[in-house]
Amino acid sequence: MNVHGVAIIRRSGLSKIAVSFSKSSRSLPILISIYSSIVVTVIATHRSGTVRLVDAIPFPTKGDLPLQDHTGRGVPNKYSERNFFLDVLSSTSGKREAKAYLSRFKPPSPQSNNRLTSEHKKIRIIEKDHISGVNLGGLFLPARAVDESPVFSQDAAPRTFVDISSEPLHVALVSVKSPQLIDNQTLQGIGLTLSQLAKLGLGCIVVVDLQDEQRQEISSEQPLLWRTNAIEQADRIVSAIERQSGQGARRLDSVIGISAMKVDFTPIVKVRGDVRILHRNLLLAPLRRGVVPVVVPVGYTSLDQKAVAVSANDVMLALTRELAGIVRRFTPEEEPAQLMQSIRTAQREISLDRIIILDQLGGIPSTSSMRESHIFINLEQEYEGIRDELLRLKDSHKTKTQVEVAHRASTLSTSKISNIVSEFVDGETDRLPSINLSIDNHLNSLQLVRDALAILPPSSSALLTTPQEAANSSGHSSLSKMPGVGTRPFRNPLIHNLLTDKPIFSSSLPRTRLSSSTNSTQNPSTPATFIKRGMSLTFLPDPRIEAWKPPTPLSLPLQLSDARIDLTRLVHLIEDSFGRLLDVQRYMARISQNLAGIIIAGSYEGAAILTWEVPPNLPSSVIPGTPAYAARMVPYLDKFAVLKRSQGAGGVADIVFSAMVRDCFPKGVVWRSRRDNPVNKWYFERAKGTWKIPVKEQGAQGWTMFWTTEDVDGDRFDDYKGVCRSVETSWADGKKLLD
């Protein structure tokens, strides 16, 4: 069953839930709107395209235990549906994300029987003639006695139906790494999450990854054991899904083929490979019935049909190519037009939206520590840097361990404790391979995601998280009974990402704010890593080559008229974001001598213009052109703009803001905003400090000042305050409002 409308209203501790069910379980588009802390409303689209809510029924309790049928498969009941509602409610961010979700997972519109429609057209024509004023009696109208007489018919009456095949099937590829290390309870939690994703309209294909480097033929003893283990783990995953989902799962171990033609070159975009999918329908048929295919990484050679162990990453790429519709086997007799039509049909048939990797190691580690992960990765801008960071981290661990081992070994050997030396050296050197293997595993996952997203549309994304985080939900939480756990509901990263197309935590949040805004059920030190192909960033000038510095009398500051800047598109971006007309000439004149730099996201989807501002009322001892004068100049965020169509989606604002505080002004930047600006909540979360500037005379609106600088006090605070008070606006619409 599927939910078409939900409303949870909390008043005086009383919880009620309004539910409407339908038999269709292919898609469940849900619109979530949090209007206040009291009322939470969930609205879903009805099959006819309308939106409705129904009468309230009592909210189910834990006494309603999950049921199973005689096959062991899960049967939906009040308790399981309650957990589903809670997971959905706790995973939403707001109305904008919910609308974006509905636009992506829009259900198919109903269609009527053609014959019935033509009959209705005839009747409408007859009625139109009758209304025209000519009295024809009942000559052309249907005979009432005939119409109302009983008719013997074995066919069902024509009715409105939904053509499911006309809509793309939304799919996620899920790689479960080292399932032999996952306990049964966690595996069942993963099965519950996958079944919930199916209810939300996202079908899943699971690939078993034993992380075994053996790729020999299965005729020898060890690969045969490897194949047996892979099938055993696939059956565990199938069993876990069937216990939580009424549709169940199916193990597939004969869909992978190994081509005899080897690819001798390594293209940037891997549109070809040795591994391919043999039977596309074996994947799509279960998916259309709501069944989860579980693929065993065993392939069969095209020449002699020998079973061969295949890398799970190669299987993931083969599935990506197949589902993306770029692999098409054709015959020489096939016409080019027919071939193109079949390729387009295959591409419209499937929408591969997510690449999900469940790994015990979690997300991609950041450069500072293996215990902290990147929250969001913009591949276009960050891939090369993160890969180099991981390689340097690997080398540093290797060097550090070797130095420690050599030093400790020499100390112990001088004390003539040879046996202790041997044990210590063996123990320390054993740590090195495990660290190197972990980093290599992260590098392989990053490379897999990059290769897969390069084939898919820009809207597709990837998510890397731990099996424990993917298994946690309102009903299956391995941490819910731990002491110190607060009442804040856990947000499942997979469900949250599907509903919002964002990570659980914003990537532009400071690490200190991130740790203080979470509870013990979600450890901010190991968050999931959300990855998109993203967009390129243009820095003018490039701070990675030379740091942004205050202008000097001999320097030539950047101008907005620079040939590298499309001024027309930049002005359109600012005016579209602020909803106001910019006085371009006045604005260019104001920042002509103090422009620090500009950050441009993608094709002018977002931008940040930063300046060096001179504080008013500087003492006379601070002479322009001196180091003391440059030290008092304030790095100021003058314009921060995102196109309206990109606001709240794609992470454009997070990408630009993170680049600004990380690459351009790592020591801090200051900016101002109207007190009633709706974006202020977003600013408050990312600022190190804020201050409301008192409202001036004549009823002018006041400013709120924000900064990312550490320990702002004394002269620096006065400089910030003076700049935010004195910067002139440059709007041409004549409004009195501050920008």
JSON list of N, CA and C in Angstrom, two decimals, residues 315-354:
[
{"chain": "A", "resi": 315, "resn": "VAL", "atom": "N", "xyz": [31.41, -3.86, -12.33]},
{"chain": "A", "resi": 315, "resn": "VAL", "atom": "CA", "xyz": [29.98, -4.16, -12.46]},
{"chain": "A", "resi": 315, "resn": "VAL", "atom": "C", "xyz": [29.15, -2.89, -12.33]},
{"chain": "A", "resi": 316, "resn": "MET", "atom": "N", "xyz": [29.51, -2.03, -11.38]},
{"chain": "A", "resi": 316, "resn": "MET", "atom": "CA", "xyz": [28.78, -0.77, -11.19]},
{"chain": "A", "resi": 316, "resn": "MET", "atom": "C", "xyz": [28.87, 0.09, -12.45]},
{"chain": "A", "resi": 317, "resn": "LEU", "atom": "N", "xyz": [30.05, 0.16, -13.06]},
{"chain": "A", "resi": 317, "resn": "LEU", "atom": "CA", "xyz": [30.20, 0.95, -14.28]},
{"chain": "A", "resi": 317, "resn": "LEU", "atom": "C", "xyz": [29.44, 0.34, -15.44]},
{"chain": "A", "resi": 318, "resn": "ALA", "atom": "N", "xyz": [29.46, -1.00, -15.53]},
{"chain": "A", "resi": 318, "resn": "ALA", "atom": "CA", "xyz": [28.71, -1.67, -16.59]},
{"chain": "A", "resi": 318, "resn": "ALA", "atom": "C", "xyz": [27.21, -1.41, -16.45]},
{"chain": "A", "resi": 319, "resn": "LEU", "atom": "N", "xyz": [26.71, -1.47, -15.23]},
{"chain": "A", "resi": 319, "resn": "LEU", "atom": "CA", "xyz": [25.29, -1.17, -15.00]},
{"chain": "A", "resi": 319, "resn": "LEU", "atom": "C", "xyz": [24.99, 0.29, -15.32]},
{"chain": "A", "resi": 320, "resn": "THR", "atom": "N", "xyz": [25.91, 1.19, -14.98]},
{"chain": "A", "resi": 320, "resn": "THR", "atom": "CA", "xyz": [25.70, 2.60, -15.28]},
{"chain": "A", "resi": 320, "resn": "THR", "atom": "C", "xyz": [25.60, 2.83, -16.78]},
{"chain": "A", "resi": 321, "resn": "ARG", "atom": "N", "xyz": [26.51, 2.23, -17.54]},
{"chain": "A", "resi": 321, "resn": "ARG", "atom": "CA", "xyz": [26.46, 2.38, -18.99]},
{"chain": "A", "resi": 321, "resn": "ARG", "atom": "C", "xyz": [25.17, 1.81, -19.57]},
{"chain": "A", "resi": 322, "resn": "GLU", "atom": "N", "xyz": [24.75, 0.66, -19.05]},
{"chain": "A", "resi": 322, "resn": "GLU", "atom": "CA", "xyz": [23.54, 0.02, -19.57]},
{"chain": "A", "resi": 322, "resn": "GLU", "atom": "C", "xyz": [22.30, 0.85, -19.26]},
{"chain": "A", "resi": 323, "resn": "LEU", "atom": "N", "xyz": [22.17, 1.29, -18.01]},
{"chain": "A", "resi": 323, "resn": "LEU", "atom": "CA", "xyz": [20.98, 2.03, -17.61]},
{"chain": "A", "resi": 323, "resn": "LEU", "atom": "C", "xyz": [20.96, 3.43, -18.18]},
{"chain": "A", "resi": 324, "resn": "ALA", "atom": "N", "xyz": [22.15, 3.98, -18.47]},
{"chain": "A", "resi": 324, "resn": "ALA", "atom": "CA", "xyz": [22.20, 5.31, -19.09]},
{"chain": "A", "resi": 324, "resn": "ALA", "atom": "C", "xyz": [21.84, 5.27, -20.56]},
{"chain": "A", "resi": 325, "resn": "GLY", "atom": "N", "xyz": [21.79, 4.08, -21.14]},
{"chain": "A", "resi": 325, "resn": "GLY", "atom": "CA", "xyz": [21.37, 3.94, -22.53]},
{"chain": "A", "resi": 325, "resn": "GLY", "atom": "C", "xyz": [22.44, 4.22, -23.54]},
{"chain": "A", "resi": 326, "resn": "ILE", "atom": "N", "xyz": [23.72, 4.22, -23.14]},
{"chain": "A", "resi": 326, "resn": "ILE", "atom": "CA", "xyz": [24.79, 4.50, -24.10]},
{"chain": "A", "resi": 326, "resn": "ILE", "atom": "C", "xyz": [25.36, 3.23, -24.70]},
{"chain": "A", "resi": 327, "resn": "VAL", "atom": "N", "xyz": [24.94, 2.07, -24.19]},
{"chain": "A", "resi": 327, "resn": "VAL", "atom": "CA", "xyz": [25.38, 0.78, -24.74]},
{"chain": "A", "resi": 327, "resn": "VAL", "atom": "C", "xyz": [24.24, 0.23, -25.59]},
{"chain": "A", "resi": 328, "resn": "ARG", "atom": "N", "xyz": [24.52, 0.00, -26.83]},
{"chain": "A", "resi": 328, "resn": "ARG", "atom": "CA", "xyz": [23.47, -0.51, -27.73]},
{"chain": "A", "resi": 328, "resn": "ARG", "atom": "C", "xyz": [24.09, -1.50, -28.70]},
{"chain": "A", "resi": 329, "resn": "ARG", "atom": "N", "xyz": [23.62, -2.72, -28.67]},
{"chain": "A", "resi": 329, "resn": "ARG", "atom": "CA", "xyz": [24.09, -3.74, -29.60]},
{"chain": "A", "resi": 329, "resn": "ARG", "atom": "C", "xyz": [23.18, -3.73, -30.84]},
{"chain": "A", "resi": 330, "resn": "PHE", "atom": "N", "xyz": [23.79, -3.56, -32.00]},
{"chain": "A", "resi": 330, "resn": "PHE", "atom": "CA", "xyz": [23.03, -3.43, -33.23]},
{"chain": "A", "resi": 330, "resn": "PHE", "atom": "C", "xyz": [23.60, -4.35, -34.30]},
{"chain": "A", "resi": 331, "resn": "THR", "atom": "N", "xyz": [22.81, -4.55, -35.33]},
{"chain": "A", "resi": 331, "resn": "THR", "atom": "CA", "xyz": [23.21, -5.38, -36.46]},
{"chain": "A", "resi": 331, "resn": "THR", "atom": "C", "xyz": [23.50, -4.49, -37.66]},
{"chain": "A", "resi": 332, "resn": "PRO", "atom": "N", "xyz": [24.32, -4.98, -38.60]},
{"chain": "A", "resi": 332, "resn": "PRO", "atom": "CA", "xyz": [24.62, -4.16, -39.79]},
{"chain": "A", "resi": 332, "resn": "PRO", "atom": "C", "xyz": [23.39, -3.82, -40.62]},
{"chain": "A", "resi": 333, "resn": "GLU", "atom": "N", "xyz": [22.35, -4.66, -40.53]},
{"chain": "A", "resi": 333, "resn": "GLU", "atom": "CA", "xyz": [21.16, -4.40, -41.34]},
{"chain": "A", "resi": 333, "resn": "GLU", "atom": "C", "xyz": [20.28, -3.30, -40.75]},
{"chain": "A", "resi": 334, "resn": "GLU", "atom": "N", "xyz": [20.55, -2.88, -39.54]},
{"chain": "A", "resi": 334, "resn": "GLU", "atom": "CA", "xyz": [19.70, -1.91, -38.86]},
{"chain": "A", "resi": 334, "resn": "GLU", "atom": "C", "xyz": [19.93, -0.51, -39.43]},
{"chain": "A", "resi": 335, "resn": "GLU", "atom": "N", "xyz": [18.83, 0.19, -39.70]},
{"chain": "A", "resi": 335, "resn": "GLU", "atom": "CA", "xyz": [18.90, 1.54, -40.25]},
{"chain": "A", "resi": 335, "resn": "GLU", "atom": "C", "xyz": [19.38, 2.52, -39.17]},
{"chain": "A", "resi": 336, "resn": "PRO", "atom": "N", "xyz": [20.14, 3.56, -39.57]},
{"chain": "A", "resi": 336, "resn": "PRO", "atom": "CA", "xyz": [20.61, 4.55, -38.57]},
{"chain": "A", "resi": 336, "resn": "PRO", "atom": "C", "xyz": [19.48, 5.23, -37.81]},
{"chain": "A", "resi": 337, "resn": "ALA", "atom": "N", "xyz": [18.40, 5.56, -38.53]},
{"chain": "A", "resi": 337, "resn": "ALA", "atom": "CA", "xyz": [17.27, 6.22, -37.85]},
{"chain": "A", "resi": 337, "resn": "ALA", "atom": "C", "xyz": [16.64, 5.29, -36.82]},
{"chain": "A", "resi": 338, "resn": "GLN", "atom": "N", "xyz": [16.51, 4.01, -37.18]},
{"chain": "A", "resi": 338, "resn": "GLN", "atom": "CA", "xyz": [15.95, 3.04, -36.24]},
{"chain": "A", "resi": 338, "resn": "GLN", "atom": "C", "xyz": [16.87, 2.86, -35.04]},
{"chain": "A", "resi": 339, "resn": "LEU", "atom": "N", "xyz": [18.18, 2.87, -35.28]},
{"chain": "A", "resi": 339, "resn": "LEU", "atom": "CA", "xyz": [19.14, 2.75, -34.19]},
{"chain": "A", "resi": 339, "resn": "LEU", "atom": "C", "xyz": [19.05, 3.93, -33.23]},
{"chain": "A", "resi": 340, "resn": "MET", "atom": "N", "xyz": [18.97, 5.14, -33.78]},
{"chain": "A", "resi": 340, "resn": "MET", "atom": "CA", "xyz": [18.86, 6.32, -32.93]},
{"chain": "A", "resi": 340, "resn": "MET", "atom": "C", "xyz": [17.57, 6.30, -32.12]},
{"chain": "A", "resi": 341, "resn": "GLN", "atom": "N", "xyz": [16.49, 5.85, -32.74]},
{"chain": "A", "resi": 341, "resn": "GLN", "atom": "CA", "xyz": [15.22, 5.79, -32.02]},
{"chain": "A", "resi": 341, "resn": "GLN", "atom": "C", "xyz": [15.29, 4.80, -30.87]},
{"chain": "A", "resi": 342, "resn": "SER", "atom": "N", "xyz": [15.94, 3.65, -31.09]},
{"chain": "A", "resi": 342, "resn": "SER", "atom": "CA", "xyz": [16.05, 2.65, -30.02]},
{"chain": "A", "resi": 342, "resn": "SER", "atom": "C", "xyz": [16.93, 3.16, -28.88]},
{"chain": "A", "resi": 343, "resn": "ILE", "atom": "N", "xyz": [17.99, 3.93, -29.21]},
{"chain": "A", "resi": 343, "resn": "ILE", "atom": "CA", "xyz": [18.85, 4.50, -28.17]},
{"chain": "A", "resi": 343, "resn": "ILE", "atom": "C", "xyz": [18.08, 5.51, -27.34]},
{"chain": "A", "resi": 344, "resn": "ARG", "atom": "N", "xyz": [17.31, 6.37, -28.00]},
{"chain": "A", "resi": 344, "resn": "ARG", "atom": "CA", "xyz": [16.52, 7.36, -27.27]},
{"chain": "A", "resi": 344, "resn": "ARG", "atom": "C", "xyz": [15.47, 6.70, -26.39]},
{"chain": "A", "resi": 345, "resn": "THR", "atom": "N", "xyz": [14.86, 5.64, -26.90]},
{"chain": "A", "resi": 345, "resn": "THR", "atom": "CA", "xyz": [13.87, 4.92, -26.09]},
{"chain": "A", "resi": 345, "resn": "THR", "atom": "C", "xyz": [14.50, 4.32, -24.85]},
{"chain": "A", "resi": 346, "resn": "ALA", "atom": "N", "xyz": [15.69, 3.73, -25.01]},
{"chain": "A", "resi": 346, "resn": "ALA", "atom": "CA", "xyz": [16.39, 3.15, -23.86]},
{"chain": "A", "resi": 346, "resn": "ALA", "atom": "C", "xyz": [16.78, 4.22, -22.84]},
{"chain": "A", "resi": 347, "resn": "GLN", "atom": "N", "xyz": [17.15, 5.41, -23.31]},
{"chain": "A", "resi": 347, "resn": "GLN", "atom": "CA", "xyz": [17.53, 6.48, -22.39]},
{"chain": "A", "resi": 347, "resn": "GLN", "atom": "C", "xyz": [16.33, 7.04, -21.66]},
{"chain": "A", "resi": 348, "resn": "ARG", "atom": "N", "xyz": [15.16, 7.08, -22.32]},
{"chain": "A", "resi": 348, "resn": "ARG", "atom": "CA", "xyz": [13.95, 7.57, -21.65]},
{"chain": "A", "resi": 348, "resn": "ARG", "atom": "C", "xyz": [13.35, 6.53, -20.70]},
{"chain": "A", "resi": 349, "resn": "GLU", "atom": "N", "xyz": [13.73, 5.29, -20.89]},
{"chain": "A", "resi": 349, "resn": "GLU", "atom": "CA", "xyz": [13.13, 4.21, -20.10]},
{"chain": "A", "resi": 349, "resn": "GLU", "atom": "C", "xyz": [13.60, 4.24, -18.66]},
{"chain": "A", "resi": 350, "resn": "ILE", "atom": "N", "xyz": [14.85, 4.63, -18.42]},
{"chain": "A", "resi": 350, "resn": "ILE", "atom": "CA", "xyz": [15.45, 4.59, -17.09]},
{"chain": "A", "resi": 350, "resn": "ILE", "atom": "C", "xyz": [16.02, 5.97, -16.76]},
{"chain": "A", "resi": 351, "resn": "SER", "atom": "N", "xyz": [15.84, 6.36, -15.52]},
{"chain": "A", "resi": 351, "resn": "SER", "atom": "CA", "xyz": [16.51, 7.55, -14.99]},
{"chain": "A", "resi": 351, "resn": "SER", "atom": "C", "xyz": [17.37, 7.11, -13.81]},
{"chain": "A", "resi": 352, "resn": "LEU", "atom": "N", "xyz": [18.68, 7.01, -14.04]},
{"chain": "A", "resi": 352, "resn": "LEU", "atom": "CA", "xyz": [19.61, 6.59, -12.98]},
{"chain": "A", "resi": 352, "resn": "LEU", "atom": "C", "xyz": [19.96, 7.82, -12.15]},
{"chain": "A", "resi": 353, "resn": "ASP", "atom": "N", "xyz": [19.36, 7.94, -10.98]},
{"chain": "A", "resi": 353, "resn": "ASP", "atom": "CA", "xyz": [19.46, 9.15, -10.18]},
{"chain": "A", "resi": 353, "resn": "ASP", "atom": "C", "xyz": [20.56, 9.12, -9.14]},
{"chain": "A", "resi": 354, "resn": "ARG", "atom": "N", "xyz": [20.90, 7.94, -8.60]},
{"chain": "A", "resi": 354, "resn": "ARG", "atom": "CA", "xyz": [21.84, 7.87, -7.49]},
{"chain": "A", "resi": 354, "resn": "ARG", "atom": "C", "xyz": [22.84, 6.73, -7.67]}
]
